[in-house]
Amino acid sequence: MGSTSSEPVNPQRPQLNSPKNINDERRRKFPKWNNLRKKLSRGKSMFRTFDHGKMLRELTQTWSYQEIVALVDHYRSLMEIKDSISQMNLTRPHVQPLKKDMLDLLQKGMCSDVTLIFNGVKFPAHKSILSSRCTYFQELFLQWDNESSTEIPVNIPVDGISVEMFSTLLQYLYTGDFPAQTSGLDSLDMLMELGEEFGTPNVLEQDLKGLLYNADHADVLLVFQGLQPPDIKENTSLTETSFEVPCHKAILCARSPFFKSLLLKQDLNFSTSKDSGCIRLVLDERVFPRQYARVVLQCMYTDSFDLSSVVKWSSEEKKGCGLGTHNLLTMAEIAMEVYEVAKFIEFDVLAQGCEDVLQEELSPSSLLGIMEWSEQPHGSVWVSRQAQQYLQDEFLTVAQSDAFHKLPKEYLVNVLQSDYVQACEHDVLLSVIRWGESQVAKKMQSMPDTIQDGKRTVKRRDIINKALKKELAGVINNVRIQHVLPLHSDLLESAIDRRLIDRGMPLDIGEGSFYPSCPWMRRRHDKDFVKPRYFLPYYEEAKRILQEYKDTELRLLKQRMLRLGQSIPDTLYMVSETKDKRRGSGYPKDSSRSVTNLGYCSGRRSCSNDLGLYCRSRRSNSLSQAERLFSRSRAQRDFGLPDVASEVLFQDDEESTSSSDISRFDKSMPGPTTRNPVCSSASLPLAVAHVPDVASSLSPSPTLSE
């Protein structure tokens, strides 16, 4: 009776409906899958920040100077090629701006609704454009509004206006610029009078924008008839009505070849509005949605547009799927649809503007959608090139995002085949493995821990590795394993252990020039060489290493030249300013009748020895006081002389190169001509003047005339 206390909670009782128990059961059933999911959740943390400069410096520490130069030249060539490719990818066909289209409209007289007569010359024009640009023509057209004639005479109350000047004035009103050639409107006084009479117009784009929004002299109505979806009842709030936008036939024909061919066809009978008499041009909203009408017309009238004002729901809601949700299109999706409308009406200015918007909207989250759209037949080839360039430049940023796991295999292979991926090969290999694991995880979630393969039981881990290798086939081959840094990477060893990479691949990474196959340097007859990618941190560090090599070589060269310069004797005194004195007594008068004189050769040899003594004496005299004191103390130390003897030697050293050496040098001068008298210490410059004669007379075969 009282034993009902055990009823409230029984810890041994299974709770099948508890989410916690269900999760625990899944963990026990699929432990390997949970581990794989944990690895994927912390995938971003595996991208460590490496010191790329340090790794490249460790790689090249045993390289020679020539190998460093070759690596820098390789990176420099790839950088120049990359810049050329980037400039080529930015090229697009030239489009005519608004001013050029307006000038063609005036010169061709297309869609003109009035003819101006000035001095007997007719000028086809357009009331809407001239009225928005000039108050004089606005008042003139109001005066002739009740007349049925389209020809209106123009009388300008300014003296000296010719037909050429009037044509220039119309061109200015249509384009906002005066022609480059001389128009006659160069006088300041005449321009001031014209400004007082006609008024000063605003900027062309501002006046045309006012013309669009005011709808003055509008002659065309763009009609957008709402399509009632079959899945939605008529009484719902999503019922759409027709929508009309007034515009001008001349502007449409000048800017769009589509509207030009449509409005100028003679065999088409358009319906007109009963109230305004404008042509009603009905457009299909499946091709030209009404949300983009203002954007397209604004670009036609002003050459500018703003997509931020467009608000458009996704196509799913418009079909009636999910009325409770509010899925607004992103800026990139709106730009895609406006681009398709611009290409349909052949309006290239707006199409290129949408391409610029898509380029600015490139991000890791929008990259996949833009790439898939650009590959479609209605997409943009230019945007596709910019998306691929973005993926190459921001590969590491995209690889760390969730959108990278959704990247199709062909897109990944395409970017890995490029030489300009801005990521080190270690991060490229890691990204590829993470991408493969995410693809395998989608297929292996429901697989049990062990699988019976015939009589053999296969572990789920082995199945995952086999599936991963199969998934990465054709992808991991584009990873340049030879250039993975740091050396002996754990990631590389793990990939080899998992058999994602064959051991037969060359893994002898960067051992210097003495290594038989350095994968960073192309060797002769090396057919399997794969060049390194252009990675900017590696290039910058390679340039710094090369500059350090150059600085070291320059310092060594300076030190070597300094030591070599101290041992070179000073022989500048042997240079003479006058070359005529060199033809002295030592040279024969007639070289055709000369014989060798052995006495003369021996005299020249002794003269050369005396010249060496003279050079040494000159060098000793040029020593400073400190050097002389050093030499005196050295003589005293080496020979054990007293201080008095060293002072006597010092006095003798000061009186060197006196008359004894110079006279002995001068007396040894042979030759038939008269020699100069013996020089004293006061006549030292005269003795120096004779030194070039002796030096120049030293020849391999001295001769004398008979």
Coordinates of C-alpha atoms in Angstrom, one line a residue, residues 142-693:
L142 CA 4.9 77.5 -76.7
Q143 CA 4.2 80.2 -79.2
W144 CA 4.0 77.7 -82.1
D145 CA 2.2 75.1 -80.1
N146 CA -1.2 75.7 -81.7
E147 CA 0.2 75.7 -85.2
S148 CA 0.1 72.5 -87.3
S149 CA 3.3 73.2 -89.1
T150 CA 6.5 71.6 -87.8
E151 CA 8.8 74.1 -89.4
I152 CA 9.6 77.1 -87.1
P153 CA 11.7 80.1 -88.1
V154 CA 14.4 81.2 -85.6
N155 CA 15.3 84.9 -85.3
I156 CA 18.2 85.5 -82.8
P157 CA 18.4 89.1 -81.8
V158 CA 22.2 89.1 -81.7
D159 CA 24.3 90.6 -84.4
G160 CA 26.9 88.6 -86.2
I161 CA 25.4 85.1 -85.8
S162 CA 26.1 83.0 -88.9
V163 CA 24.7 79.6 -89.9
E164 CA 27.9 77.9 -88.7
M165 CA 27.5 79.6 -85.3
F166 CA 23.9 78.5 -85.0
S167 CA 24.9 74.9 -85.8
T168 CA 27.6 75.1 -83.1
L169 CA 25.0 76.4 -80.7
L170 CA 22.7 73.5 -81.3
Q171 CA 25.6 71.1 -80.9
Y172 CA 26.4 72.6 -77.6
L173 CA 22.8 72.3 -76.4
Y174 CA 22.8 68.6 -77.4
T175 CA 26.2 67.6 -76.0
G176 CA 27.2 70.2 -73.5
D177 CA 30.6 70.7 -75.3
F178 CA 31.8 73.1 -78.0
P179 CA 33.4 71.4 -81.1
A180 CA 37.2 71.3 -81.2
Q181 CA 37.4 73.2 -84.5
T182 CA 37.0 76.9 -84.7
S183 CA 33.3 77.7 -84.5
G184 CA 33.2 81.5 -84.6
L185 CA 31.9 81.7 -81.0
D186 CA 35.2 82.8 -79.6
S187 CA 34.3 86.3 -78.7
L188 CA 33.5 86.8 -75.1
D189 CA 31.1 89.7 -75.8
M190 CA 29.1 87.5 -78.2
L191 CA 28.9 84.7 -75.7
M192 CA 27.7 87.0 -73.0
E193 CA 25.0 88.3 -75.3
L194 CA 23.9 84.8 -76.2
G195 CA 23.8 83.9 -72.5
E196 CA 21.5 86.8 -71.8
E197 CA 19.2 85.9 -74.7
F198 CA 19.2 82.1 -74.4
G199 CA 20.1 81.6 -70.7
T200 CA 22.9 79.5 -69.3
P201 CA 22.0 75.8 -69.4
N202 CA 22.8 73.3 -66.6
V203 CA 24.9 70.2 -66.9
L204 CA 23.6 68.0 -69.7
E205 CA 22.9 65.0 -67.4
Q206 CA 21.0 67.2 -64.9
D207 CA 18.7 68.7 -67.6
L208 CA 18.0 65.3 -69.1
K209 CA 17.2 63.8 -65.7
G210 CA 14.7 66.5 -65.1
L211 CA 13.2 65.8 -68.6
L212 CA 12.7 62.1 -67.6
Y213 CA 11.0 62.8 -64.2
N214 CA 8.9 65.7 -65.5
A215 CA 7.9 63.8 -68.6
D216 CA 7.6 67.0 -70.7
H217 CA 6.9 66.3 -74.4
A218 CA 6.8 62.6 -73.7
D219 CA 5.7 60.6 -76.7
V220 CA 6.2 56.9 -75.6
L221 CA 4.7 54.9 -72.8
L222 CA 6.5 51.8 -71.6
V223 CA 3.6 49.5 -70.4
F224 CA 4.3 46.6 -68.0
Q225 CA 1.2 44.4 -67.7
G226 CA 1.2 42.4 -64.5
L227 CA 1.0 38.6 -64.9
Q228 CA -1.4 36.9 -62.5
P229 CA 0.3 33.7 -61.2
P230 CA -2.1 30.7 -61.6
D231 CA -1.4 29.4 -58.0
I232 CA -2.6 32.6 -56.4
K233 CA -6.2 33.7 -56.0
E234 CA -7.4 36.9 -57.4
N235 CA -8.5 38.4 -54.1
T236 CA -5.0 38.1 -52.5
S237 CA -2.8 41.1 -51.9
L238 CA -0.3 39.9 -54.5
T239 CA -2.5 40.9 -57.4
E240 CA -0.6 43.2 -59.8
T241 CA -1.8 45.9 -62.1
S242 CA -0.4 47.5 -65.2
F243 CA 2.4 50.0 -64.8
E244 CA 3.2 52.8 -67.3
V245 CA 6.4 54.8 -67.6
P246 CA 6.5 57.9 -69.9
C247 CA 9.7 58.5 -71.8
H248 CA 10.9 60.0 -75.1
K249 CA 11.2 58.3 -78.4
A250 CA 14.4 60.2 -79.5
I251 CA 16.3 59.2 -76.4
L252 CA 15.3 55.5 -76.6
C253 CA 16.3 55.3 -80.3
A254 CA 19.6 57.1 -79.7
R255 CA 20.7 54.8 -76.8
S256 CA 19.3 51.4 -77.6
P257 CA 19.4 49.6 -81.0
F258 CA 16.6 47.4 -79.8
F259 CA 14.2 50.3 -79.3
K260 CA 15.5 51.9 -82.5
S261 CA 14.6 48.9 -84.7
L262 CA 11.3 48.5 -82.9
L263 CA 10.1 52.1 -83.0
L264 CA 11.3 53.0 -86.5
K265 CA 9.6 50.0 -88.3
Q266 CA 7.1 51.3 -90.8
D267 CA 4.9 48.2 -90.8
L268 CA 4.2 48.1 -87.1
N269 CA 1.0 49.9 -85.9
F270 CA 1.3 50.8 -82.2
S271 CA -1.7 51.7 -80.1
T272 CA -1.8 55.2 -78.7
S273 CA -3.0 56.5 -75.4
K274 CA -6.3 58.3 -75.6
D275 CA -5.3 60.9 -73.0
S276 CA -1.8 61.9 -74.1
G277 CA -1.6 60.5 -77.6
C278 CA 1.7 58.7 -76.7
I279 CA 2.7 55.4 -78.3
R280 CA 2.0 52.5 -76.0
L281 CA 4.9 50.0 -76.0
V282 CA 3.9 46.8 -74.1
L283 CA 6.8 44.8 -72.6
D284 CA 6.9 41.3 -71.3
E285 CA 7.8 41.3 -67.6
R286 CA 9.4 37.9 -67.8
V287 CA 12.1 39.6 -69.9
F288 CA 11.9 43.2 -68.6
P289 CA 10.6 43.4 -65.0
R290 CA 9.0 46.6 -64.0
Q291 CA 11.3 47.0 -61.0
Y292 CA 14.1 47.8 -63.3
A293 CA 12.3 50.3 -65.6
R294 CA 13.6 53.4 -63.7
V295 CA 17.1 52.0 -63.5
V296 CA 17.3 51.4 -67.2
L297 CA 15.7 54.8 -68.2
Q298 CA 17.9 56.7 -65.7
C299 CA 21.0 55.2 -67.3
M300 CA 19.7 56.1 -70.8
Y301 CA 19.2 59.7 -69.8
T302 CA 22.2 60.3 -67.5
D303 CA 24.7 57.5 -68.1
S304 CA 24.5 56.6 -64.4
F305 CA 22.3 54.3 -62.4
D306 CA 21.7 53.3 -58.8
L307 CA 20.8 49.7 -57.9
S308 CA 20.4 50.4 -54.2
S309 CA 16.9 51.8 -54.8
V310 CA 15.7 48.5 -56.3
V311 CA 13.6 46.3 -54.0
K312 CA 12.7 42.9 -55.5
W313 CA 11.5 39.7 -54.0
S314 CA 12.9 36.3 -55.0
S315 CA 11.3 34.4 -57.8
E316 CA 10.0 31.7 -55.3
E317 CA 7.8 34.2 -53.5
K318 CA 6.5 35.6 -56.8
K319 CA 5.4 32.2 -57.8
G320 CA 3.5 31.8 -54.6
C321 CA 5.9 29.5 -52.9
G322 CA 6.4 30.6 -49.3
L323 CA 4.2 33.7 -48.8
G324 CA 5.2 34.0 -45.2
T325 CA 8.9 34.5 -46.1
H326 CA 10.6 37.7 -47.3
N327 CA 13.5 36.7 -49.5
L328 CA 15.0 39.9 -50.9
L329 CA 17.5 39.6 -53.7
T330 CA 21.0 40.7 -53.0
M331 CA 22.8 43.4 -54.8
A332 CA 24.7 40.9 -56.9
E333 CA 21.5 39.1 -57.9
I334 CA 19.9 42.4 -58.9
A335 CA 22.9 43.3 -61.0
M336 CA 22.7 39.9 -62.8
E337 CA 19.1 40.5 -63.7
V338 CA 19.7 44.1 -64.8
Y339 CA 22.6 42.9 -66.9
E340 CA 20.3 40.4 -68.7
V341 CA 17.8 43.2 -69.4
A342 CA 20.5 45.5 -70.7
K343 CA 21.9 42.8 -73.1
F344 CA 18.3 42.1 -74.3
I345 CA 17.7 45.8 -75.3
E346 CA 21.3 46.1 -76.5
F347 CA 22.3 48.8 -74.0
D348 CA 26.0 48.2 -73.5
V349 CA 26.6 51.1 -71.1
L350 CA 24.2 49.7 -68.5
A351 CA 25.6 46.1 -69.1
Q352 CA 29.1 47.2 -68.4
G353 CA 27.9 49.1 -65.3
C354 CA 26.4 45.9 -64.0
E355 CA 29.6 44.1 -64.6
D356 CA 31.4 46.6 -62.5
V357 CA 28.9 46.2 -59.7
L358 CA 29.4 42.4 -59.8
Q359 CA 33.1 42.8 -59.6
E360 CA 32.7 45.0 -56.5
E361 CA 30.3 42.5 -54.9
L362 CA 32.8 39.6 -55.2
S363 CA 33.2 38.0 -51.8
P364 CA 33.6 34.4 -50.4
S365 CA 29.8 34.2 -49.9
S366 CA 28.8 35.6 -53.4
L367 CA 31.7 34.0 -55.4
L368 CA 30.0 30.7 -56.2
G369 CA 26.7 32.3 -57.3
I370 CA 28.5 34.8 -59.6
M371 CA 30.7 32.1 -61.1
E372 CA 27.8 29.8 -61.8
W373 CA 25.8 32.7 -63.4
S374 CA 28.7 33.9 -65.5
E375 CA 29.2 30.5 -67.0
Q376 CA 25.6 30.5 -68.3
P377 CA 24.9 31.5 -72.0
H378 CA 23.2 34.7 -70.7
G379 CA 26.1 35.4 -68.3
S380 CA 29.1 37.7 -68.7
V381 CA 32.5 36.3 -69.9
W382 CA 34.2 39.4 -68.4
V383 CA 32.7 38.7 -65.0
S384 CA 33.8 35.1 -65.2
R385 CA 37.4 36.2 -65.7
Q386 CA 37.2 38.6 -62.8
A387 CA 35.7 35.9 -60.6
Q388 CA 38.5 33.5 -61.5
Q389 CA 41.0 36.2 -60.8
Y390 CA 39.5 36.9 -57.4
L391 CA 39.6 33.2 -56.5
Q392 CA 43.3 33.1 -57.4
D393 CA 44.1 36.3 -55.4
E394 CA 42.0 35.4 -52.4
F395 CA 42.3 31.6 -52.4
L396 CA 43.2 31.3 -48.7
T397 CA 40.3 33.6 -47.6
V398 CA 37.8 31.6 -49.7
A399 CA 39.3 28.3 -48.5
Q400 CA 38.5 29.3 -44.9
S401 CA 34.9 30.1 -45.6
D402 CA 31.9 27.7 -45.8
A403 CA 31.3 28.4 -49.4
F404 CA 34.6 26.7 -50.4
H405 CA 33.1 23.3 -49.6
K406 CA 30.3 23.9 -52.1
L407 CA 32.8 24.8 -54.9
P408 CA 32.4 22.4 -57.9
K409 CA 35.2 20.2 -58.7
E410 CA 35.9 21.7 -62.2
Y411 CA 36.2 25.2 -60.6
L412 CA 38.7 23.9 -58.1
V413 CA 40.8 22.1 -60.7
N414 CA 40.8 25.2 -62.9
V415 CA 42.2 27.4 -60.1
L416 CA 44.8 24.8 -59.1
Q417 CA 46.2 24.7 -62.6
S418 CA 47.1 28.4 -62.4
D419 CA 50.6 29.6 -61.6
Y420 CA 49.3 32.6 -59.7
V421 CA 47.4 31.2 -56.7
Q422 CA 48.3 33.4 -53.7
A423 CA 48.8 30.7 -51.2
C424 CA 51.7 28.5 -50.2
E425 CA 51.5 24.9 -51.3
H426 CA 51.0 23.7 -47.7
D427 CA 47.8 25.7 -47.5
V428 CA 46.8 24.6 -51.0
L429 CA 47.2 20.9 -50.0
L430 CA 45.3 21.5 -46.7
S431 CA 42.5 23.2 -48.6
V432 CA 42.2 20.4 -51.1
I433 CA 42.0 17.7 -48.4
R434 CA 39.4 19.7 -46.4
W435 CA 37.4 20.1 -49.6
G436 CA 37.6 16.4 -50.3
E437 CA 36.6 15.5 -46.7
S438 CA 33.5 17.7 -46.9
Q439 CA 32.4 16.0 -50.1
V440 CA 32.9 12.6 -48.6
A441 CA 31.1 13.6 -45.4
K442 CA 27.9 14.2 -47.4
K443 CA 27.9 10.6 -48.7
M444 CA 29.2 8.7 -45.6
Q445 CA 26.8 9.9 -42.9
S446 CA 24.6 6.9 -42.9
M447 CA 27.4 4.3 -43.2
P448 CA 27.9 2.0 -40.2
D449 CA 31.2 1.5 -38.4
T450 CA 32.1 -1.7 -40.2
I451 CA 31.1 -3.1 -43.6
Q452 CA 31.2 -6.7 -44.6
D453 CA 33.1 -7.0 -47.9
G454 CA 32.7 -10.7 -48.7
K455 CA 34.4 -12.7 -46.0
R456 CA 36.5 -9.7 -44.9
T457 CA 35.3 -6.9 -42.6
V458 CA 36.5 -3.5 -43.6
K459 CA 36.7 -0.6 -41.1
R460 CA 34.8 2.6 -41.8
R461 CA 38.0 4.6 -41.6
D462 CA 39.6 2.7 -44.5
I463 CA 36.4 3.2 -46.5
I464 CA 36.6 7.0 -45.8
N465 CA 40.2 7.1 -47.0
K466 CA 39.4 5.2 -50.1
A467 CA 36.4 7.4 -50.8
L468 CA 38.5 10.5 -50.2
K469 CA 41.2 9.3 -52.5
K470 CA 38.6 8.6 -55.2
E471 CA 37.0 12.1 -54.6
L472 CA 40.4 13.8 -54.9
A473 CA 41.4 12.0 -58.1
G474 CA 42.3 14.6 -60.7
V475 CA 42.4 17.4 -58.0
I476 CA 45.3 16.6 -55.7
N477 CA 47.5 16.0 -58.7
N478 CA 47.4 19.7 -59.4
V479 CA 48.9 20.4 -56.0
R480 CA 52.7 21.0 -56.4
I481 CA 53.8 18.7 -53.7
Q482 CA 57.5 19.3 -54.5
H483 CA 57.2 22.9 -53.3
V484 CA 55.5 22.3 -49.9
L485 CA 57.1 24.3 -47.1
P486 CA 58.1 23.8 -44.3
L487 CA 60.4 20.9 -45.0
H488 CA 59.2 17.5 -43.7
S489 CA 55.7 18.8 -43.2
D490 CA 53.4 16.8 -40.9
L491 CA 50.5 17.4 -43.3
L492 CA 52.5 15.9 -46.2
E493 CA 53.4 12.9 -44.1
S494 CA 49.8 12.4 -43.0
A495 CA 48.6 12.6 -46.7
I496 CA 51.2 9.9 -47.6
D497 CA 50.1 7.7 -44.7
R498 CA 46.5 8.0 -45.8
R499 CA 47.6 7.0 -49.3
L500 CA 46.3 10.2 -50.8
I501 CA 49.7 10.8 -52.3
D502 CA 51.9 8.2 -53.8
R503 CA 55.4 7.9 -52.4
G504 CA 56.8 7.7 -55.9
M505 CA 56.2 11.5 -56.2
P506 CA 59.4 13.6 -55.9
L507 CA 59.7 14.9 -52.4
D508 CA 63.4 15.9 -52.4
I509 CA 62.6 19.4 -51.4
G510 CA 65.3 22.1 -51.8
E511 CA 68.7 20.6 -50.9
G512 CA 70.8 23.1 -52.9
S513 CA 72.7 22.8 -56.1
F514 CA 74.7 19.7 -55.0
Y515 CA 71.4 17.8 -54.8
P516 CA 70.8 15.8 -58.0
S517 CA 67.2 16.9 -58.6
C518 CA 66.2 20.2 -56.8
P519 CA 62.5 20.7 -57.6
W520 CA 62.8 24.5 -57.4
M521 CA 65.4 24.7 -60.2
R522 CA 65.1 23.4 -63.8
R523 CA 67.9 21.1 -64.7
R524 CA 69.1 20.0 -68.1
H525 CA 67.0 17.1 -69.5
D526 CA 64.5 17.4 -66.7
K527 CA 61.2 16.6 -68.3
D528 CA 59.2 16.3 -65.0
F529 CA 60.1 19.7 -63.7
V530 CA 57.2 21.7 -62.3
K531 CA 57.9 25.4 -61.8
P532 CA 57.0 27.1 -58.5
R533 CA 53.9 29.3 -58.3
Y534 CA 54.2 33.0 -58.1
F535 CA 53.6 33.6 -54.4
L536 CA 54.2 37.3 -53.4
P537 CA 55.7 36.6 -49.9
Y538 CA 58.2 34.2 -51.4
Y539 CA 59.1 36.7 -54.1
E540 CA 59.7 39.6 -51.7
E541 CA 61.9 37.4 -49.4
A542 CA 63.9 36.1 -52.4
K543 CA 64.6 39.7 -53.4
R544 CA 65.8 40.5 -49.9
I545 CA 68.1 37.5 -49.9
L546 CA 69.5 38.5 -53.2
Q547 CA 70.1 42.0 -52.0
E548 CA 71.9 40.6 -48.9
Y549 CA 74.1 38.6 -51.2
K550 CA 74.9 41.7 -53.3
D551 CA 75.7 43.8 -50.2
T552 CA 78.0 41.1 -48.9
E553 CA 79.9 40.8 -52.2
L554 CA 80.2 44.6 -52.4
R555 CA 81.7 44.8 -48.9
L556 CA 84.2 42.1 -49.7
L557 CA 85.1 43.8 -53.0
K558 CA 85.7 47.1 -51.2
Q559 CA 87.9 45.4 -48.6
R560 CA 89.9 43.6 -51.3
M561 CA 90.4 46.7 -53.4
L562 CA 91.5 48.6 -50.2
R563 CA 94.2 46.0 -49.5
L564 CA 95.2 45.9 -53.1
G565 CA 95.4 49.7 -53.4
Q566 CA 97.9 49.9 -50.5
S567 CA 100.4 47.7 -52.4
I568 CA 100.2 49.6 -55.8
P569 CA 103.0 52.2 -56.1
D570 CA 102.2 55.8 -56.9
T571 CA 103.2 56.2 -60.6
L572 CA 101.1 59.2 -61.5
Y573 CA 104.1 61.4 -61.5
M574 CA 105.3 59.6 -64.7
V575 CA 102.5 61.1 -66.7
S576 CA 103.6 64.2 -68.7
E577 CA 101.4 66.9 -70.0
T578 CA 103.4 67.5 -73.1
K579 CA 104.1 64.6 -75.4
D580 CA 106.8 66.4 -77.4
K581 CA 109.3 66.1 -74.6
R582 CA 109.0 62.3 -74.8
R583 CA 110.9 62.4 -78.1
G584 CA 114.2 63.1 -76.3
S585 CA 117.7 61.8 -76.8
G586 CA 116.8 58.3 -75.9
Y587 CA 114.8 57.7 -79.1
P588 CA 116.6 57.1 -82.4
K589 CA 116.3 59.6 -85.3
D590 CA 115.9 56.9 -87.9
S591 CA 114.4 53.6 -87.0
S592 CA 115.2 52.1 -90.4
R593 CA 118.9 52.2 -89.7
S594 CA 119.3 51.0 -86.1
V595 CA 121.2 48.3 -84.3
T596 CA 121.0 46.9 -80.8
N597 CA 123.5 48.4 -78.3
L598 CA 124.1 46.2 -75.2
G599 CA 125.7 49.0 -73.3
Y600 CA 122.6 51.1 -73.8
C601 CA 120.4 48.4 -72.4
S602 CA 122.5 48.0 -69.3
G603 CA 122.4 51.7 -68.7
R604 CA 118.6 51.7 -69.0
R605 CA 118.4 48.9 -66.5
S606 CA 120.5 50.8 -63.9
C607 CA 118.4 53.9 -64.5
S608 CA 115.3 51.8 -63.8
N609 CA 116.8 50.7 -60.5
D610 CA 117.6 54.3 -59.5
L611 CA 114.1 55.2 -60.4
G612 CA 112.8 52.6 -57.9
L613 CA 115.0 54.1 -55.2
Y614 CA 113.6 57.5 -56.0
C615 CA 110.0 56.3 -55.8
R616 CA 110.6 54.8 -52.4
S617 CA 112.2 58.0 -51.2
R618 CA 109.2 60.0 -52.4
R619 CA 106.9 57.6 -50.6
S620 CA 108.8 57.9 -47.3
N621 CA 108.7 61.7 -47.6
S622 CA 105.0 61.6 -48.0
L623 CA 104.5 59.8 -44.7
S624 CA 102.7 61.7 -41.9
Q625 CA 104.3 62.6 -38.6
A626 CA 102.6 59.7 -36.8
E627 CA 103.7 57.2 -39.4
R628 CA 107.3 58.5 -39.1
L629 CA 107.2 58.2 -35.3
F630 CA 106.0 54.6 -35.8
S631 CA 108.8 53.8 -38.2
R632 CA 111.4 55.3 -35.9
S633 CA 110.1 53.4 -32.9
R634 CA 110.1 50.2 -35.0
A635 CA 113.7 50.8 -36.1
Q636 CA 114.7 51.4 -32.5
R637 CA 113.0 48.2 -31.4
D638 CA 114.3 46.0 -34.2
F639 CA 118.0 47.1 -34.2
G640 CA 118.3 48.0 -30.5
L641 CA 119.5 51.5 -31.2
P642 CA 119.5 54.3 -28.6
D643 CA 117.2 57.3 -28.8
V644 CA 120.1 59.5 -30.2
A645 CA 120.7 57.1 -33.1
S646 CA 117.0 57.0 -33.9
E647 CA 116.8 60.8 -34.0
V648 CA 119.8 60.9 -36.4
L649 CA 118.0 58.4 -38.6
F650 CA 114.9 60.6 -38.5
Q651 CA 116.9 63.7 -39.5
D652 CA 118.4 61.7 -42.4
D653 CA 115.0 60.6 -43.4
E654 CA 113.8 64.2 -43.6
E655 CA 116.7 65.1 -45.8
S656 CA 116.1 62.2 -48.2
T657 CA 115.5 62.7 -52.0
S658 CA 118.0 65.6 -51.8
S659 CA 120.7 66.3 -54.3
S660 CA 122.5 63.0 -53.7
D661 CA 119.6 60.8 -55.0
I662 CA 118.4 63.1 -57.7
S663 CA 121.9 63.9 -59.0
R664 CA 122.8 60.2 -59.1
F665 CA 119.5 59.6 -61.0
D666 CA 120.3 62.4 -63.4
K667 CA 123.9 61.3 -64.0
S668 CA 122.8 57.8 -65.0
M669 CA 120.8 59.2 -67.9
P670 CA 122.5 58.0 -71.1
G671 CA 122.2 59.5 -74.6
P672 CA 123.9 61.7 -77.0
T673 CA 122.0 64.9 -76.0
T674 CA 123.1 67.2 -73.2
R675 CA 121.6 66.4 -69.8
N676 CA 120.3 68.9 -67.3
P677 CA 122.6 70.0 -64.5
V678 CA 122.6 68.2 -61.2
C679 CA 119.4 69.1 -59.3
S680 CA 119.4 70.2 -55.7
S681 CA 116.6 70.0 -53.3
A682 CA 115.3 73.4 -54.5
S683 CA 115.2 72.1 -58.1
L684 CA 113.0 69.0 -57.4
P685 CA 110.2 69.8 -59.8
L686 CA 112.7 70.0 -62.6
A687 CA 114.0 66.6 -61.8
V688 CA 110.5 65.2 -61.7
A689 CA 109.9 66.6 -65.2
H690 CA 112.7 64.4 -66.5
V691 CA 111.1 61.2 -65.1
P692 CA 108.6 60.8 -68.0
D693 CA 111.5 60.8 -70.4

